[in-house]
Short mmCIF file of C-alpha atoms in Angstrom, two decimals:
data_model
loop_
_atom_site.label_atom_id
_atom_site.label_comp_id
_atom_site.label_asym_id
_atom_site.label_seq_id
_atom_site.Cartn_x
_atom_site.Cartn_y
_atom_site.Cartn_z
CA ASP N 1 29.74 189.23 57.09
CA VAL N 2 30.78 188.67 60.74
CA LYS N 3 29.18 190.84 63.28
CA VAL N 4 30.28 191.74 66.63
CA THR N 5 28.18 194.18 68.66
CA GLN N 6 28.58 196.20 71.80
CA SER N 7 26.05 197.27 73.83
CA SER N 8 26.92 200.87 74.18
CA ARG N 9 29.22 203.18 72.10
CA TYR N 10 29.71 205.64 74.82
CA LEU N 11 29.11 205.41 78.60
CA VAL N 12 29.45 207.71 81.42
CA LYS N 13 29.58 206.26 85.17
CA ARG N 14 30.47 207.21 88.49
CA THR N 15 33.27 206.00 90.71
CA GLY N 16 31.99 202.97 92.61
CA GLU N 17 29.15 202.13 90.29
CA LYS N 18 29.05 198.51 88.91
CA VAL N 19 29.29 198.54 85.15
CA PHE N 20 28.25 195.81 82.71
CA LEU N 21 29.61 195.72 78.97
CA GLU N 22 28.03 193.43 76.61
CA CYS N 23 29.43 192.03 73.40
CA VAL N 24 27.49 189.78 71.03
CA GLN N 25 28.67 187.78 68.04
CA ASP N 26 26.63 186.14 65.29
CA MET N 27 29.11 183.81 63.53
CA ASP N 28 29.42 181.08 66.19
CA HIS N 29 32.88 181.67 66.96
CA GLU N 30 34.38 179.77 70.08
CA ASN N 31 36.96 182.53 71.11
CA MET N 32 35.91 185.95 72.52
CA PHE N 33 38.28 188.63 74.08
CA TRP N 34 37.98 191.84 75.79
CA TYR N 35 40.64 194.64 75.54
CA ARG N 36 41.25 198.14 76.40
CA GLN N 37 42.89 200.60 74.31
CA ASP N 38 44.61 203.73 75.63
CA PRO N 39 46.72 206.37 74.03
CA GLY N 40 50.42 205.16 73.76
CA LEU N 41 49.74 201.88 75.34
CA GLY N 42 47.83 200.02 72.36
CA LEU N 43 45.53 197.07 72.81
CA ARG N 44 45.88 195.28 76.19
CA LEU N 45 43.97 191.88 76.72
CA ILE N 46 41.81 191.81 79.92
CA TYR N 47 40.26 188.53 79.49
CA PHE N 48 39.43 185.91 77.17
CA SER N 49 37.11 182.86 76.60
CA TYR N 50 37.49 179.95 74.53
CA ASP N 51 34.42 178.13 75.54
CA VAL N 52 30.97 178.60 77.01
CA LYS N 53 31.56 179.09 81.08
CA MET N 54 35.39 179.20 80.36
CA LYS N 55 37.42 182.17 81.12
CA GLU N 56 41.06 183.13 81.20
CA LYS N 57 42.81 186.14 82.47
CA GLY N 58 44.70 188.24 80.01
CA ASP N 59 47.37 190.75 80.88
CA ILE N 60 45.58 193.31 83.05
CA PRO N 61 42.55 191.54 84.76
CA GLU N 62 42.67 193.36 87.96
CA GLY N 63 39.57 195.40 88.69
CA TYR N 64 37.36 193.24 85.98
CA SER N 65 35.46 190.14 85.67
CA VAL N 66 33.86 188.37 82.77
CA SER N 67 30.88 186.19 82.11
CA ARG N 68 30.14 183.85 79.21
CA GLU N 69 26.85 182.04 79.95
CA LYS N 70 26.12 181.63 76.16
CA LYS N 71 28.56 181.04 73.17
CA GLU N 72 27.38 184.32 71.32
CA ARG N 73 27.85 186.75 74.42
CA PHE N 74 30.62 187.62 76.53
CA SER N 75 30.35 190.39 79.22
CA LEU N 76 32.85 192.48 80.93
CA ILE N 77 32.01 193.66 84.49
CA LEU N 78 33.75 196.45 86.26
CA GLU N 79 32.81 195.70 89.90
CA SER N 80 33.64 199.13 91.40
CA ALA N 81 34.40 201.45 88.60
CA SER N 82 37.52 203.60 89.22
CA THR N 83 38.70 206.79 87.15
CA ASN N 84 41.77 204.87 85.97
CA GLN N 85 39.22 202.55 84.04
CA THR N 86 38.20 205.29 81.71
CA SER N 87 39.14 203.97 78.37
CA MET N 88 38.03 202.42 74.90
CA TYR N 89 36.82 198.95 75.46
CA LEU N 90 36.91 196.58 72.54
CA CYS N 91 35.43 193.14 72.27
CA ALA N 92 36.45 190.57 69.55
CA SER N 93 35.81 187.32 68.40
CA SER N 94 37.73 184.75 66.52
CA PHE N 95 37.71 181.38 64.75
CA LEU N 96 40.66 179.18 63.64
CA LYS N 97 40.93 178.35 60.07
CA GLY N 98 43.78 176.81 58.16
CA GLY N 99 45.90 177.42 61.10
CA GLN N 100 45.17 181.06 61.06
CA GLU N 101 43.11 182.97 63.57
CA THR N 102 41.45 186.13 62.52
CA GLN N 103 39.95 188.57 65.10
CA TYR N 104 36.90 190.54 64.53
CA PHE N 105 36.28 193.34 66.69
CA GLY N 106 33.25 195.20 67.74
CA PRO N 107 33.04 199.16 67.35
CA GLY N 108 34.16 199.67 70.88
CA THR N 109 32.76 201.31 73.84
CA ARG N 110 34.10 204.63 75.17
CA LEU N 111 33.76 204.58 78.93
CA LEU N 112 34.17 207.71 81.14
CA VAL N 113 34.45 207.06 84.94
CA LEU N 114 33.68 210.36 86.81
CA ARG M 1 61.33 193.93 76.53
CA LYS M 2 57.89 194.26 75.00
CA GLU M 3 57.11 191.04 72.96
CA VAL M 4 55.77 193.00 69.81
CA GLU M 5 57.39 196.20 69.09
CA GLN M 6 56.60 198.79 66.43
CA ASP M 7 57.91 202.34 65.64
CA PRO M 8 55.00 204.49 66.50
CA GLY M 9 55.78 207.07 63.76
CA PRO M 10 53.85 209.15 62.69
CA PHE M 11 54.90 208.21 59.41
CA ASN M 12 54.33 211.62 57.19
CA VAL M 13 54.29 210.83 53.48
CA PRO M 14 53.10 212.51 50.21
CA GLU M 15 50.44 210.63 48.12
CA GLY M 16 52.15 208.49 45.80
CA ALA M 17 55.06 207.57 48.02
CA THR M 18 56.08 204.09 49.09
CA VAL M 19 56.29 203.40 52.90
CA ALA M 20 57.08 200.29 54.89
CA PHE M 21 56.72 199.48 58.58
CA ASN M 22 58.51 196.97 60.40
CA CYS M 23 57.40 195.07 63.48
CA THR M 24 59.59 192.74 65.79
CA TYR M 25 58.53 190.06 67.99
CA SER M 26 60.65 188.24 70.70
CA ASN M 27 59.36 184.84 70.82
CA SER M 28 60.87 182.79 68.04
CA ALA M 29 57.96 180.15 68.54
CA SER M 30 55.45 182.57 67.34
CA GLN M 31 52.84 180.91 64.94
CA SER M 32 50.76 183.46 63.07
CA PHE M 33 51.18 187.05 62.02
CA PHE M 34 48.91 189.69 60.86
CA TRP M 35 48.58 193.36 60.00
CA TYR M 36 45.35 195.14 61.03
CA ARG M 37 44.32 198.92 60.24
CA GLN M 38 42.61 201.04 62.71
CA ASP M 39 40.94 204.17 61.61
CA CYS M 40 40.61 207.27 63.93
CA ARG M 41 38.04 206.44 66.64
CA LYS M 42 37.11 202.99 65.12
CA GLU M 43 37.70 199.49 65.73
CA PRO M 44 40.74 197.51 64.33
CA LYS M 45 40.15 195.74 61.10
CA LEU M 46 42.25 192.76 59.38
CA LEU M 47 44.28 194.07 56.76
CA MET M 48 46.14 191.04 55.90
CA SER M 49 47.70 187.75 57.16
CA VAL M 50 51.40 187.40 56.80
CA TYR M 51 52.59 184.28 55.12
CA SER M 52 55.95 182.82 55.37
CA SER M 53 56.43 183.04 51.50
CA GLY M 54 55.42 186.67 51.65
CA ASN M 55 51.99 187.62 50.22
CA GLU M 56 50.67 190.62 48.34
CA ASP M 57 47.30 192.43 47.98
CA GLY M 58 46.91 195.05 45.51
CA ARG M 59 49.48 197.91 46.88
CA PHE M 60 50.17 196.14 50.00
CA THR M 61 52.97 193.54 50.64
CA ALA M 62 53.49 191.65 53.82
CA GLN M 63 56.80 189.75 54.52
CA LEU M 64 58.00 187.48 57.43
CA ASN M 65 61.67 187.10 58.35
CA ARG M 66 61.67 184.36 60.87
CA ALA M 67 65.65 184.52 61.19
CA SER M 68 65.53 187.96 62.39
CA GLN M 69 62.06 187.84 63.86
CA TYR M 70 60.23 190.74 62.23
CA ILE M 71 57.47 191.14 59.84
CA SER M 72 56.86 194.16 57.51
CA LEU M 73 54.23 195.95 55.64
CA LEU M 74 54.96 197.94 52.37
CA ILE M 75 52.55 200.16 50.93
CA ARG M 76 53.15 201.29 47.21
CA ASP M 77 51.51 204.45 45.67
CA SER M 78 49.97 205.53 48.88
CA LYS M 79 46.53 207.19 48.90
CA LEU M 80 45.27 209.78 51.35
CA SER M 81 42.74 207.12 52.55
CA ASP M 82 45.71 204.85 53.74
CA SER M 83 46.21 207.45 56.59
CA ALA M 84 45.32 205.16 59.67
CA THR M 85 47.16 203.30 62.42
CA TYR M 86 48.54 200.04 61.22
CA LEU M 87 48.83 197.23 64.09
CA CYS M 88 51.02 194.38 63.91
CA VAL M 89 49.81 191.13 65.59
CA VAL M 90 51.49 187.98 66.44
CA LEU M 91 49.96 184.85 67.76
CA GLY M 92 52.02 182.80 70.18
CA ALA M 93 54.36 185.82 71.22
CA GLY M 94 53.71 185.24 74.77
CA GLY M 95 54.14 181.46 74.66
CA SER M 96 50.54 180.87 74.49
CA TYR M 97 48.14 180.82 71.80
CA ILE M 98 46.72 184.19 72.04
CA PRO M 99 47.10 187.43 70.11
CA THR M 100 49.51 189.90 71.02
CA PHE M 101 49.19 193.26 69.47
CA GLY M 102 52.09 195.96 68.70
CA ARG M 103 51.19 199.50 69.82
CA GLY M 104 50.59 200.77 66.30
CA THR M 105 52.41 202.69 63.64
CA SER M 106 50.60 205.93 62.71
CA LEU M 107 50.55 206.92 58.79
CA ILE M 108 49.47 210.15 57.51
CA VAL M 109 49.36 210.61 53.66
CA HIS M 110 49.18 214.34 52.60
CA PRO M 111 48.32 215.76 49.33
#
C-alpha cells in the first residue's frame, strides 16, 4: 500500500511565524504536490515537483515556498504565516502508469494561524 | 469559467436510490479523468478512473462524454456509507499535465 505521511495533523501558529509542513511518501513516486482545501473553494494547488530539487508553481503559490532535497520528502514552507493561511493542507504523490496518473494523499494538516 | 465544474449539492437521497453526478471540463485536450471520494475531515481517495469506453465497479459506473466534455458517476442502490463528497479530477484541464480538481459534490444518503 502506498503511504503518504504528513508531520502534523493539527498545528497552531502565530502570525509572522515561519511554518514547516513535511510530507514523506514511501513508494518512490516522482511527483509530489501540495494543496490547500477550504470550504467552498475545493482543492487548490500551491506547488508541485516532478523530481528532486525541481519545483513548479501551482495556482496559488504566493506566501509559500517548497523544498525537495530528497525524492521521498516534499516540504511546504510558510515564510511568515498570516491568518488567511489558516486551512487544511494536503500533500499528495503520484506515479504514471498506463497513461493514467493516480494521486495518493496524506491525511492532511489542519493549520490555524492566530 | 472554472476549468472543472461540479454541482456542489448536497444530494440528499434515501437508501437504495440511484444517484448521478456530472462534472464538466473546459479543455477539450484533457487527457485523463478520475472520481475521488472524500469523507468528512479525511483526505481524498481514488474511487475510480474514467475510461473512454465507460467502466463499472460494483454499484458504481463512470462514463466519459468527450463530445460534450463531461464525465459522470452513477451510484446504484445507495448505502448510508456512500455519504461523502465526490471530487471530479481532470488531467490536462489547464493545458498542462497536472491534476485539476472540481469543488466536489456532497452526497447524503439517509435511512
